């Protein structure tokens, strides 16, 4: 018989691979996890209140129903009062974006001129391309922020 040693996977590599697999799995299903995570968090936070109501003589079912309805009413009230203000502010921000872009262009133009002199870019077309590129980037960034906040 030969004394061959079987190659063995180091335990740290096994656990690292398992951890990476778990993170990959969570990343793949991350779009559907938020409601579950929020539900678990709310259950964790509101459980002591249910325990206190249960100690006062209410059943667990009535306690959780009462807490859920109260939480739903508070959330609905907050949404009805805060959502219109948020929408108005987003509309106002969208209306102000051209002003912010012109201010940014006015602020950045001297910096661009400094860079063109520093890198000896005396071509007016190059300056216009850089300026247009920056303006387009700012517009895209602002539009993306507004679009993601409205979704």
Coordinates of C-alpha atoms in Angstrom, one line a residue:
X1 CA 0.0 0.0 0.0
X2 CA 1.2 3.4 -0.8
X3 CA 1.1 6.3 1.6
X4 CA -0.6 8.8 -0.6
X5 CA -2.1 11.8 1.0
X6 CA -5.4 12.9 -0.3
X7 CA -5.6 16.6 -1.0
X8 CA -8.0 18.2 1.4
X9 CA -9.8 21.5 1.1
X10 CA -8.7 23.9 3.9
X11 CA -11.7 24.6 6.2
X12 CA -11.2 28.4 5.8
X13 CA -11.6 28.1 2.1
X14 CA -14.7 26.0 2.5
X15 CA -16.4 28.6 4.7
X16 CA -15.2 31.4 2.5
X17 CA -16.7 29.7 -0.5
X18 CA -19.9 29.1 1.4
X19 CA -20.1 32.7 2.5
X20 CA -19.5 33.9 -1.0
X21 CA -22.2 31.6 -2.3
X22 CA -24.6 33.0 0.3
X23 CA -23.8 36.5 -0.7
X24 CA -24.3 35.7 -4.3
X25 CA -27.7 34.1 -3.6
X26 CA -28.8 37.1 -1.5
X27 CA -27.7 39.4 -4.3
X28 CA -29.7 37.5 -6.8
X29 CA -32.9 37.6 -4.8
X30 CA -32.3 41.1 -3.3
X31 CA -35.1 42.6 -5.3
X32 CA -37.7 40.5 -3.5
X33 CA -36.2 40.6 0.0
X34 CA -37.2 44.1 1.1
X35 CA -40.8 43.3 2.1
X36 CA -39.6 40.4 4.2
X37 CA -36.9 42.3 5.9
X38 CA -39.3 45.2 6.7
X39 CA -41.8 42.7 8.0
X40 CA -39.3 41.0 10.3
X41 CA -38.1 44.4 11.5
X42 CA -41.6 45.5 12.3
X43 CA -42.4 42.3 14.1
X44 CA -39.3 42.6 16.2
X45 CA -40.1 46.2 17.1
X46 CA -43.8 45.6 17.8
X47 CA -43.5 42.3 19.6
X48 CA -43.0 43.8 23.1
X49 CA -46.2 45.9 22.6
X50 CA -48.1 42.7 21.8
X51 CA -46.6 41.1 24.9
X52 CA -47.8 44.0 27.1
X53 CA -51.3 43.8 25.6
X54 CA -51.4 40.1 26.2
X55 CA -50.4 40.6 29.8
X56 CA -53.4 43.0 30.2
X57 CA -55.7 40.2 29.2
X58 CA -56.1 40.5 25.4
X59 CA -55.5 37.5 23.3
X60 CA -52.5 37.4 21.0
X61 CA -54.7 37.5 17.9
X62 CA -56.6 40.6 19.1
X63 CA -53.4 42.2 20.2
X64 CA -51.7 41.7 16.9
X65 CA -54.8 42.8 15.0
X66 CA -55.1 46.0 17.1
X67 CA -51.4 46.8 16.6
X68 CA -51.5 46.1 12.9
X69 CA -54.6 48.3 12.3
X70 CA -53.0 51.1 14.4
X71 CA -49.8 50.9 12.5
X72 CA -51.6 50.8 9.2
X73 CA -53.6 53.9 10.1
X74 CA -50.5 55.8 11.3
X75 CA -48.6 54.8 8.1
X76 CA -51.6 55.8 5.8
X77 CA -51.9 59.2 7.6
X78 CA -48.2 59.9 7.2
X79 CA -48.2 58.9 3.6
X80 CA -51.2 61.1 2.8
X81 CA -49.6 64.1 4.5
X82 CA -46.0 63.6 3.4
X83 CA -46.4 62.3 -0.1
X84 CA -48.0 65.5 -1.6
X85 CA -45.2 67.6 -0.1
X86 CA -42.5 65.2 -1.5
X87 CA -44.1 65.3 -5.0
X88 CA -44.3 69.1 -4.9
X89 CA -40.6 69.3 -3.9
X90 CA -39.6 66.9 -6.7
X91 CA -41.5 69.0 -9.2
X92 CA -39.9 72.2 -7.9
X93 CA -36.5 70.5 -8.1
X94 CA -37.2 69.5 -11.7
X95 CA -38.1 73.1 -12.5
X96 CA -34.9 74.4 -10.9
X97 CA -32.6 72.0 -12.7
X98 CA -31.9 74.3 -15.7
X99 CA -30.9 77.1 -13.2
X100 CA -28.6 74.7 -11.3
X101 CA -27.0 73.5 -14.6
X102 CA -26.3 77.1 -15.8
X103 CA -24.8 77.9 -12.3
X104 CA -22.6 74.8 -12.6
X105 CA -21.6 75.7 -16.1
X106 CA -20.7 79.3 -15.0
X107 CA -18.8 77.9 -12.1
X108 CA -17.0 75.2 -14.1
X109 CA -16.2 77.3 -17.2
X110 CA -13.2 79.0 -15.6
X111 CA -11.9 75.7 -14.3
X112 CA -12.2 74.2 -17.8
X113 CA -10.3 77.2 -19.3
X114 CA -7.6 76.6 -16.7
X115 CA -7.4 73.0 -17.7
X116 CA -7.2 73.8 -21.4
X117 CA -4.3 76.1 -20.7
X118 CA -2.6 73.7 -18.4
X119 CA -2.9 70.8 -20.9
X120 CA -2.4 73.2 -23.9
X121 CA -5.8 72.4 -25.4
X122 CA -6.3 75.6 -27.4
X123 CA -8.8 74.1 -29.8
X124 CA -12.2 75.8 -29.3
X125 CA -14.0 72.7 -30.5
X126 CA -12.3 70.6 -27.8
X127 CA -13.4 73.2 -25.2
X128 CA -17.0 73.1 -26.5
X129 CA -17.0 69.3 -26.4
X130 CA -15.7 69.2 -22.8
X131 CA -18.3 71.8 -21.8
X132 CA -21.2 70.0 -23.6
X133 CA -20.0 66.7 -22.1
X134 CA -20.1 68.1 -18.6
X135 CA -23.5 69.7 -19.1
X136 CA -24.9 66.5 -20.5
X137 CA -23.5 64.5 -17.6
X138 CA -25.0 66.9 -15.1
X139 CA -28.4 66.7 -16.8
X140 CA -28.3 62.9 -16.9
X141 CA -27.3 62.7 -13.2
X142 CA -30.1 65.1 -12.2
X143 CA -32.6 63.3 -14.3
X144 CA -31.6 60.0 -12.9
X145 CA -31.9 61.2 -9.4
X146 CA -35.4 62.6 -10.0
X147 CA -36.5 59.5 -11.9
X148 CA -35.3 57.2 -9.1
X149 CA -37.0 59.3 -6.4
X150 CA -40.3 59.3 -8.2
X151 CA -40.3 55.5 -8.7

